[in-house]
CSV table of C-alpha atoms in Angstrom, one decimal:
chain,number,residue,atom,x,y,z
N,262,MET,CA,20.0,-13.8,-17.7
N,263,PRO,CA,18.0,-12.8,-20.7
N,264,ASN,CA,18.1,-9.2,-21.7
N,265,GLU,CA,14.4,-8.4,-21.4
N,266,THR,CA,12.3,-5.6,-20.0
N,267,PRO,CA,11.0,-6.1,-16.4
N,268,LEU,CA,7.4,-6.3,-17.6
N,269,ALA,CA,8.1,-8.8,-20.4
N,270,HIS,CA,6.8,-11.7,-18.4
N,271,ARG,CA,3.8,-10.2,-16.7
N,272,PHE,CA,1.0,-12.6,-17.4
N,273,THR,CA,-1.2,-12.1,-20.4
N,274,TRP,CA,-4.8,-11.3,-20.4
N,275,LEU,CA,-5.6,-14.8,-21.6
N,276,LEU,CA,-3.8,-16.4,-18.6
N,277,ALA,CA,-5.4,-13.9,-16.3
N,278,ALA,CA,-8.8,-14.8,-17.6
N,279,LEU,CA,-8.1,-18.5,-17.1
N,280,LEU,CA,-7.0,-17.8,-13.5
N,281,VAL,CA,-10.1,-15.7,-12.9
N,282,GLU,CA,-12.2,-18.6,-14.2
N,283,SER,CA,-10.5,-21.0,-11.8
N,284,VAL,CA,-11.0,-18.7,-8.8
N,285,ALA,CA,-14.6,-18.2,-9.7
N,286,LEU,CA,-15.2,-21.9,-9.8
N,287,ALA,CA,-13.7,-22.1,-6.3
N,288,GLY,CA,-16.5,-19.8,-5.1
N,289,CYS,CA,-15.0,-16.3,-5.3
N,290,VAL,CA,-17.4,-13.5,-6.2
N,291,GLY,CA,-16.5,-11.1,-9.0
N,292,ASP,CA,-13.3,-10.6,-10.9
N,293,PRO,CA,-10.4,-10.9,-8.4
N,294,PHE,CA,-7.9,-9.5,-10.9
N,295,GLN,CA,-9.9,-6.4,-11.9
N,296,VAL,CA,-7.7,-3.3,-11.6
N,297,GLY,CA,-9.5,-0.2,-10.4
N,298,GLY,CA,-13.2,0.4,-10.9
N,299,GLY,CA,-15.5,-2.0,-9.1
N,300,ALA,CA,-18.6,-0.8,-7.3
N,301,GLY,CA,-18.3,2.9,-6.9
N,302,GLY,CA,-15.8,3.2,-9.8
N,303,GLY,CA,-16.2,5.1,-13.0
N,304,THR,CA,-15.3,8.6,-14.0
N,305,GLY,CA,-16.9,11.9,-14.2
N,306,GLY,CA,-16.2,13.3,-10.7
N,307,SER,CA,-16.1,17.0,-10.2
N,308,GLY,CA,-12.8,18.8,-10.7
N,309,GLY,CA,-10.8,21.2,-8.7
N,310,ASP,CA,-13.3,24.0,-9.0
N,311,GLU,CA,-15.8,22.4,-6.6
N,312,PRO,CA,-16.1,23.8,-3.0
N,313,LYS,CA,-14.2,22.0,-0.3
N,314,GLY,CA,-15.9,18.7,0.6
N,315,GLY,CA,-17.5,18.2,-2.9
N,316,GLY,CA,-17.2,15.3,-5.1
N,317,GLY,CA,-19.2,12.8,-3.0
N,318,SER,CA,-22.9,12.0,-2.5
N,319,GLU,CA,-22.7,12.2,1.3
N,320,PRO,CA,-22.5,15.3,3.5
N,321,MET,CA,-19.2,15.9,5.3
N,322,GLY,CA,-18.9,14.2,8.6
N,323,GLY,CA,-21.1,11.3,7.7
N,324,GLY,CA,-20.1,7.7,7.0
N,325,GLY,CA,-19.7,6.5,10.5
N,326,GLY,CA,-20.7,3.1,11.9
N,327,GLY,CA,-24.1,1.4,11.9
N,328,ALA,CA,-27.3,3.0,12.9
N,329,GLY,CA,-26.9,2.1,16.5
N,330,GLY,CA,-23.6,4.0,16.9
N,331,ASP,CA,-20.5,2.8,18.7
N,332,THR,CA,-21.2,0.9,21.9
N,333,GLY,CA,-17.7,0.3,23.1
N,334,GLY,CA,-16.3,3.8,23.8
N,335,GLY,CA,-13.6,5.7,21.9
N,336,PRO,CA,-10.5,4.1,20.4
N,337,PRO,CA,-7.5,3.7,22.6
N,338,SER,CA,-4.2,5.6,22.3
N,339,VAL,CA,-1.6,3.3,20.8
N,340,PRO,CA,1.9,4.3,19.4
N,341,VAL,CA,2.2,4.0,15.6
N,342,THR,CA,4.7,1.3,14.5
N,343,TRP,CA,3.9,1.3,10.7
N,344,PRO,CA,6.5,3.4,8.9
N,345,ASP,CA,5.2,6.4,7.0
N,346,SER,CA,6.1,7.2,3.4
N,347,PRO,CA,8.4,10.2,3.8
N,348,THR,CA,7.1,12.0,0.6
N,349,LYS,CA,6.7,15.7,0.8
N,350,ARG,CA,5.0,16.0,-2.6
N,351,CYS,CA,1.6,17.6,-2.8
N,352,SER,CA,-0.7,18.4,-5.7
N,353,ASP,CA,-3.8,20.4,-6.4
N,354,GLY,CA,-5.0,18.0,-9.0
N,355,THR,CA,-3.4,20.1,-11.8
N,356,ILE,CA,0.1,21.0,-10.8
N,357,VAL,CA,2.7,19.9,-8.2
N,358,LEU,CA,2.6,22.5,-5.4
N,359,GLU,CA,5.6,24.3,-3.9
N,360,ARG,CA,4.2,23.6,-0.4
N,361,CYS,CA,1.4,21.4,0.9
N,362,PRO,CA,-2.0,23.0,1.5
N,363,GLY,CA,-2.8,24.4,4.9
N,364,PRO,CA,-5.7,23.2,7.1
N,365,SER,CA,-8.1,25.8,5.6
N,366,GLU,CA,-7.1,25.3,2.0
N,367,PRO,CA,-8.5,22.9,-0.6
N,368,PHE,CA,-6.6,19.6,-1.0
N,369,HIS,CA,-5.4,19.6,2.6
N,370,GLY,CA,-4.9,16.2,4.1
N,371,GLN,CA,-2.5,14.7,1.6
N,372,ASP,CA,0.3,12.3,2.5
N,373,GLY,CA,2.8,15.2,2.5
N,374,ASN,CA,0.8,17.1,5.2
N,375,TYR,CA,1.5,14.4,7.8
N,376,GLU,CA,4.7,13.0,9.3
N,377,ILE,CA,3.8,9.9,11.3
N,378,ALA,CA,6.5,7.4,12.3
N,379,VAL,CA,8.8,8.5,9.5
N,380,PRO,CA,11.7,6.0,9.3
N,381,SER,CA,15.4,6.7,9.2
N,382,TYR,CA,17.8,4.2,7.6
N,383,THR,CA,21.4,3.5,8.5
N,384,GLU,CA,23.9,1.5,6.6
N,385,ARG,CA,26.3,-1.0,8.2
N,386,ASP,CA,28.4,-3.8,6.7
N,387,GLY,CA,26.4,-4.1,3.5
N,388,THR,CA,23.0,-3.9,5.3
N,389,VAL,CA,20.4,-1.2,5.8
N,390,ARG,CA,18.5,-0.9,9.1
N,391,ASP,CA,15.1,0.6,9.6
N,392,SER,CA,14.6,2.7,12.7
N,393,VAL,CA,10.8,2.1,12.9
N,394,THR,CA,10.4,-1.6,12.1
N,395,ARG,CA,13.9,-2.7,13.2
N,396,LEU,CA,14.1,-4.8,10.1
N,397,ILE,CA,17.6,-5.4,8.6
N,398,TRP,CA,17.8,-5.2,4.8
N,399,GLU,CA,20.3,-6.3,2.3
N,400,LYS,CA,22.0,-3.5,0.3
N,401,PRO,CA,22.6,-5.1,-3.1
N,402,GLN,CA,26.2,-4.8,-4.3
N,403,GLU,CA,25.5,-5.7,-7.9
N,404,SER,CA,22.6,-5.4,-10.3
N,405,ALA,CA,21.7,-9.1,-10.4
N,406,THR,CA,18.3,-10.4,-11.7
N,407,PHE,CA,16.4,-13.5,-10.5
N,408,THR,CA,13.5,-15.8,-11.1
N,409,PHE,CA,11.4,-16.3,-8.0
N,410,ALA,CA,13.1,-19.5,-7.2
N,411,ALA,CA,16.6,-18.0,-7.7
N,412,ALA,CA,15.6,-15.1,-5.4
N,413,ARG,CA,14.9,-17.5,-2.6
N,414,VAL,CA,18.3,-19.2,-3.3
N,415,HIS,CA,20.0,-15.9,-3.1
N,416,CYS,CA,18.5,-15.0,0.3
N,417,ASP,CA,19.3,-18.5,1.6
N,418,ALA,CA,22.9,-18.0,0.6
N,419,LEU,CA,23.1,-14.7,2.6
N,420,ALA,CA,21.7,-16.6,5.6
N,421,ALA,CA,24.4,-19.4,5.2
N,422,GLU,CA,27.2,-16.8,5.2
N,423,GLN,CA,25.5,-14.7,7.8
N,424,HIS,CA,25.9,-11.6,5.6
N,425,GLY,CA,26.8,-8.5,7.6
N,426,GLY,CA,26.9,-10.6,10.7
N,427,VAL,CA,23.2,-11.1,10.5
N,428,SER,CA,21.4,-14.5,10.5
N,429,GLY,CA,18.0,-15.5,9.2
N,430,TRP,CA,18.1,-13.9,5.8
N,431,ARG,CA,15.0,-14.6,3.7
N,432,LEU,CA,12.7,-13.3,0.9
N,433,PRO,CA,10.5,-10.6,2.5
N,434,THR,CA,6.8,-10.8,2.8
N,435,LEU,CA,4.7,-8.3,0.8
N,436,ARG,CA,3.9,-6.5,4.0
N,437,GLU,CA,7.6,-6.2,4.8
N,438,LEU,CA,8.5,-5.0,1.3
N,439,VAL,CA,5.7,-2.4,1.4
N,440,SER,CA,7.0,-1.1,4.7
N,441,ILE,CA,10.1,0.4,2.9
N,442,VAL,CA,8.3,1.7,-0.2
N,443,ASP,CA,8.5,5.4,-0.8
N,444,PHE,CA,5.7,6.6,-3.1
N,445,GLY,CA,7.5,10.0,-3.5
N,446,HIS,CA,10.7,8.5,-4.8
N,447,THR,CA,11.5,7.8,-8.5
N,448,THR,CA,12.7,4.2,-7.8
N,449,ALA,CA,10.0,3.4,-5.1
N,450,PHE,CA,12.7,3.1,-2.5
N,451,GLN,CA,15.2,5.6,-1.0
N,452,GLU,CA,18.7,5.8,-2.5
N,453,ILE,CA,20.3,3.9,0.4
N,454,PHE,CA,18.7,0.7,-0.9
N,455,ALA,CA,20.5,1.1,-4.2
N,456,THR,CA,17.4,-0.2,-6.1
N,457,THR,CA,17.3,-0.3,-9.9
N,458,PRO,CA,14.8,1.9,-11.9
N,459,GLY,CA,12.3,0.1,-14.0
N,460,SER,CA,12.6,-3.2,-12.1
N,461,VAL,CA,10.3,-5.5,-10.2
N,462,TYR,CA,11.3,-6.6,-6.7
N,463,TRP,CA,10.0,-10.0,-5.5
N,464,SER,CA,8.1,-10.6,-2.3
N,465,ALA,CA,7.6,-14.1,-0.8
N,466,THR,CA,3.8,-13.7,-0.7
N,467,ASP,CA,1.8,-15.8,-3.1
N,468,VAL,CA,-1.3,-14.3,-4.9
N,469,ALA,CA,-4.4,-15.9,-3.4
N,470,GLY,CA,-6.3,-18.1,-5.8
N,471,THR,CA,-3.4,-18.8,-8.2
N,472,GLN,CA,-2.2,-22.1,-6.7
N,473,GLY,CA,1.2,-20.6,-6.1
N,474,ALA,CA,1.9,-19.6,-9.7
N,475,PHE,CA,2.1,-15.9,-9.0
N,476,ALA,CA,3.8,-13.8,-6.3
N,477,TRP,CA,3.4,-10.2,-5.3
N,478,GLY,CA,6.1,-7.6,-6.1
N,479,VAL,CA,6.8,-3.9,-6.3
N,480,LEU,CA,7.5,-2.2,-9.7
N,481,THR,CA,9.9,0.6,-9.0
N,482,THR,CA,8.8,2.8,-12.0
N,483,SER,CA,5.6,3.8,-10.2
N,484,ALA,CA,5.8,2.1,-6.8
N,485,THR,CA,3.0,-0.1,-8.1
N,486,ILE,CA,2.1,-3.2,-6.0
N,487,GLY,CA,1.4,-5.9,-8.6
N,488,TYR,CA,1.5,-9.7,-9.2
N,489,TYR,CA,4.0,-11.5,-11.4
N,490,GLU,CA,4.4,-15.0,-12.7
N,491,LYS,CA,7.0,-16.9,-10.8
N,492,GLU,CA,8.3,-19.0,-13.7
N,493,GLY,CA,7.8,-16.4,-16.4
N,494,MET,CA,9.5,-13.4,-14.8
N,495,ALA,CA,13.2,-14.1,-15.2
N,496,ASN,CA,14.7,-10.6,-14.7
N,497,ALA,CA,13.2,-9.4,-11.4
N,498,ARG,CA,15.3,-8.3,-8.5
N,499,VAL,CA,15.4,-8.9,-4.7
N,500,LEU,CA,16.0,-7.1,-1.4
N,501,CYS,CA,16.4,-9.8,1.2
N,502,VAL,CA,15.5,-9.2,4.8
N,503,GLY,CA,17.4,-10.6,7.8
N,504,GLY,CA,17.4,-10.9,11.6
N,505,GLU,CA,14.9,-12.2,14.1
N,506,GLN,CA,12.6,-9.2,13.7
N,507,ALA,CA,9.5,-9.6,11.4
N,508,ILE,CA,6.4,-7.6,10.6
N,509,PRO,CA,3.3,-9.5,11.8
N,510,PRO,CA,0.0,-9.6,9.9
N,511,ALA,CA,-2.7,-7.1,10.8
N,512,GLU,CA,-4.0,-7.6,14.4
N,513,LEU,CA,-7.5,-6.2,14.1
N,514,SER,CA,-9.9,-5.7,17.0
N,515,THR,CA,-12.9,-3.6,17.8
N,516,SER,CA,-15.3,-2.9,20.6
N,517,GLY,CA,-18.1,-1.3,18.6
N,518,GLU,CA,-19.4,-0.5,15.2
N,519,GLU,CA,-17.5,2.7,14.5
N,520,TRP,CA,-13.7,1.9,14.7
N,521,ALA,CA,-11.2,-0.9,14.5
N,522,LEU,CA,-7.7,-0.9,15.9
N,523,ASP,CA,-4.8,-2.6,14.1
N,524,GLY,CA,-2.5,-3.6,17.0
N,525,SER,CA,0.3,-4.4,14.6
N,526,THR,CA,0.5,-0.8,13.3
N,527,GLY,CA,-1.2,1.4,15.9
N,528,LEU,CA,-3.6,2.7,13.3
N,529,VAL,CA,-7.3,3.2,14.1
N,530,TRP,CA,-9.7,2.6,11.1
N,531,GLN,CA,-13.2,3.6,10.3
N,532,ARG,CA,-15.0,0.2,10.1
N,533,GLN,CA,-17.8,1.2,7.7
N,534,HIS,CA,-16.5,3.1,4.6
N,535,ALA,CA,-18.2,6.4,3.7
N,536,LEU,CA,-21.5,6.1,1.9
N,537,GLY,CA,-21.3,7.1,-1.8
N,538,THR,CA,-18.2,7.9,-3.8
N,539,PHE,CA,-15.8,10.9,-4.0
N,540,ASP,CA,-13.3,12.5,-6.3
N,541,TRP,CA,-9.9,12.8,-4.7
N,542,ARG,CA,-10.5,16.3,-3.4
N,543,GLY,CA,-13.8,15.3,-1.9
N,544,ALA,CA,-12.2,12.2,-0.2
N,545,LEU,CA,-9.5,14.4,1.4
N,546,ALA,CA,-12.1,16.9,2.7
N,547,HIS,CA,-14.5,14.2,3.9
N,548,CYS,CA,-11.9,12.6,6.2
N,549,GLU,CA,-10.5,15.9,7.4
N,550,ASP,CA,-14.1,17.0,8.4
N,551,LEU,CA,-15.1,13.7,9.9
N,552,THR,CA,-16.0,13.4,13.6
N,553,LEU,CA,-16.4,9.8,14.7
N,554,ALA,CA,-16.2,7.9,18.0
N,555,GLY,CA,-15.6,11.2,19.8
N,556,LYS,CA,-12.5,12.0,17.6
N,557,ASN,CA,-12.1,14.8,15.0
N,558,ASP,CA,-8.6,14.0,13.8
N,559,TRP,CA,-9.5,11.5,11.1
N,560,ARG,CA,-7.7,11.8,7.8
N,561,LEU,CA,-7.5,10.0,4.4
N,562,PRO,CA,-4.9,7.2,4.8
N,563,SER,CA,-1.7,7.2,2.8
N,564,ALA,CA,-1.1,4.5,0.2
N,565,LYS,CA,1.2,2.6,2.6
N,566,GLU,CA,-1.4,2.8,5.4
N,567,LEU,CA,-4.2,1.6,3.1
N,568,LEU,CA,-2.0,-1.3,1.9
N,569,SER,CA,-1.5,-2.3,5.6
N,570,ILE,CA,-5.1,-3.6,5.9
N,571,VAL,CA,-5.0,-5.7,2.7
N,572,ASP,CA,-5.5,-9.4,3.6
N,573,ASP,CA,-3.3,-11.2,1.0
N,574,GLN,CA,-4.9,-14.5,1.9
N,575,ARG,CA,-8.3,-13.3,0.5
N,576,LEU,CA,-9.8,-12.3,-2.8
N,577,GLY,CA,-12.9,-10.4,-3.7
N,578,PRO,CA,-12.5,-8.7,-1.3
N,579,ALA,CA,-8.9,-8.8,0.0
N,580,ILE,CA,-9.9,-7.5,3.4
N,581,ASP,CA,-11.3,-8.8,6.7
N,582,THR,CA,-15.0,-8.4,6.1
N,583,GLU,CA,-16.0,-9.1,9.7
N,584,ILE,CA,-13.9,-6.1,10.9
N,585,PHE,CA,-14.4,-3.9,7.9
N,586,LEU,CA,-18.2,-4.2,7.5
N,587,GLY,CA,-19.0,-5.4,4.0
N,588,GLY,CA,-15.5,-4.5,2.7
N,589,PRO,CA,-16.5,-4.1,-1.0
N,590,SER,CA,-14.2,-5.3,-3.8
N,591,SER,CA,-13.6,-1.8,-5.0
N,592,SER,CA,-10.9,0.8,-5.3
N,593,PHE,CA,-10.3,3.2,-2.3
N,594,TRP,CA,-8.6,6.5,-2.4
N,595,SER,CA,-5.3,7.1,-0.6
N,596,SER,CA,-3.9,10.5,0.3
N,597,THR,CA,-0.8,9.9,-1.8
N,598,PRO,CA,-0.4,11.8,-5.1
N,599,ALA,CA,1.0,9.8,-8.0
N,600,LEU,CA,4.6,10.5,-8.8
N,601,GLY,CA,5.0,12.2,-12.2
N,602,SER,CA,1.3,13.0,-12.7
N,603,ALA,CA,-0.1,15.9,-10.8
N,604,ASP,CA,-3.7,15.0,-11.8
N,605,ARG,CA,-3.5,11.4,-10.5
N,606,ALA,CA,-3.4,9.8,-7.0
N,607,ILE,CA,-2.8,6.3,-5.7
N,608,VAL,CA,-5.8,3.9,-5.1
N,609,VAL,CA,-5.8,0.4,-3.6
N,610,ASN,CA,-8.0,-2.1,-5.3
N,611,PHE,CA,-9.5,-4.3,-2.6
N,612,SER,CA,-10.7,-6.9,-5.1
N,613,ASN,CA,-7.2,-8.3,-4.9
N,614,GLY,CA,-5.0,-5.8,-3.0
N,615,ALA,CA,-3.0,-4.2,-5.9
N,616,SER,CA,-2.3,-0.5,-6.1
N,617,GLN,CA,-2.3,1.8,-9.1
N,618,ASP,CA,-2.9,5.5,-9.8
N,619,ASN,CA,-6.3,7.0,-10.9
N,620,SER,CA,-7.4,10.4,-12.2
N,621,VAL,CA,-8.2,12.7,-9.3
N,622,ARG,CA,-11.5,13.3,-11.0
N,623,ASP,CA,-12.5,9.6,-10.8
N,624,GLN,CA,-15.1,8.6,-8.3
N,625,ARG,CA,-13.8,6.1,-5.7
N,626,LEU,CA,-14.7,4.9,-2.2
N,627,THR,CA,-13.2,6.3,1.0
N,628,ARG,CA,-12.2,4.8,4.4
N,629,CYS,CA,-10.7,7.2,7.0
N,630,VAL,CA,-7.9,6.5,9.5
N,631,ARG,CA,-6.5,8.2,12.6
N,632,SER,CA,-3.6,7.7,14.9
N,633,ASP,CA,-2.0,9.0,18.1
N,634,GLY,CA,1.6,8.6,16.9
């Protein structure tokens, strides 16, 4: 394989522009490959010296459903089956904290404050097994690199030999690959997966609107969810998944205007995002203070939770707009601080479903989540 950096074959701005043009001609609205920004983007949010709940244009506790309120009762109690990111890292927007903030302290509500369906992993016969999803993963024995096509061939070869006594090996979907991402780990996955720093790991999921030319993947340097050219990226890597178990797409339902249940994860979502924009501190406080559908345990979703409602079959926005009312093609805050930068946190860009980190002082949109797990 060529000795190149993992990002050497990410598509150029020229090619991206051509793809955007083709998608626009197909009827999509806006720029599906815009990273960050969007409606409600920009900078200039208030910093860490603002009182708790600041940074947004809406009073705390607002941002519920439509004017008529919820007509279908409160959300049901459902066990959570979407694996948490086991990060314990917390920030105050300036430094990494020795402990995560308590309920009465600023910046409470971060990813590290909650432990919900935290997975454990066990190794057996060259495989890694997830206690939450029951997925069985390959543990790579050598540092091989692959094109997209070669990655598929590699997983097919594992299936043919029934690697580890397991059948059905395949390239994972993006949703499956995201399920094992650890946003608090320097290689995006825990040590048991033996992943390689600075590498891209393929998923089987095509990027909508690119006619199969690009696929989604995870960049281990920053746990970034991004898109990569199948033919151009020659030195990416792969974690194959095997067995009969699979992670289904989101199974969204609702009985009113305020909340939506994802039956595939057990997470309950605010249907209408909060009005106005927030800096990160304000977004955390808004969800912690929210009372909606008779519940007061709402919180800002982690990056993994927010990625679970991305619809990878859609663009501009990459979300179910019938369930998530309006669903703007904008960046939304997660509760997950960025690794290596205490003044940045992870956002998910719903114009296309990619993730990246933004300054905690940026103004972004917010959608809250709750769970009983």
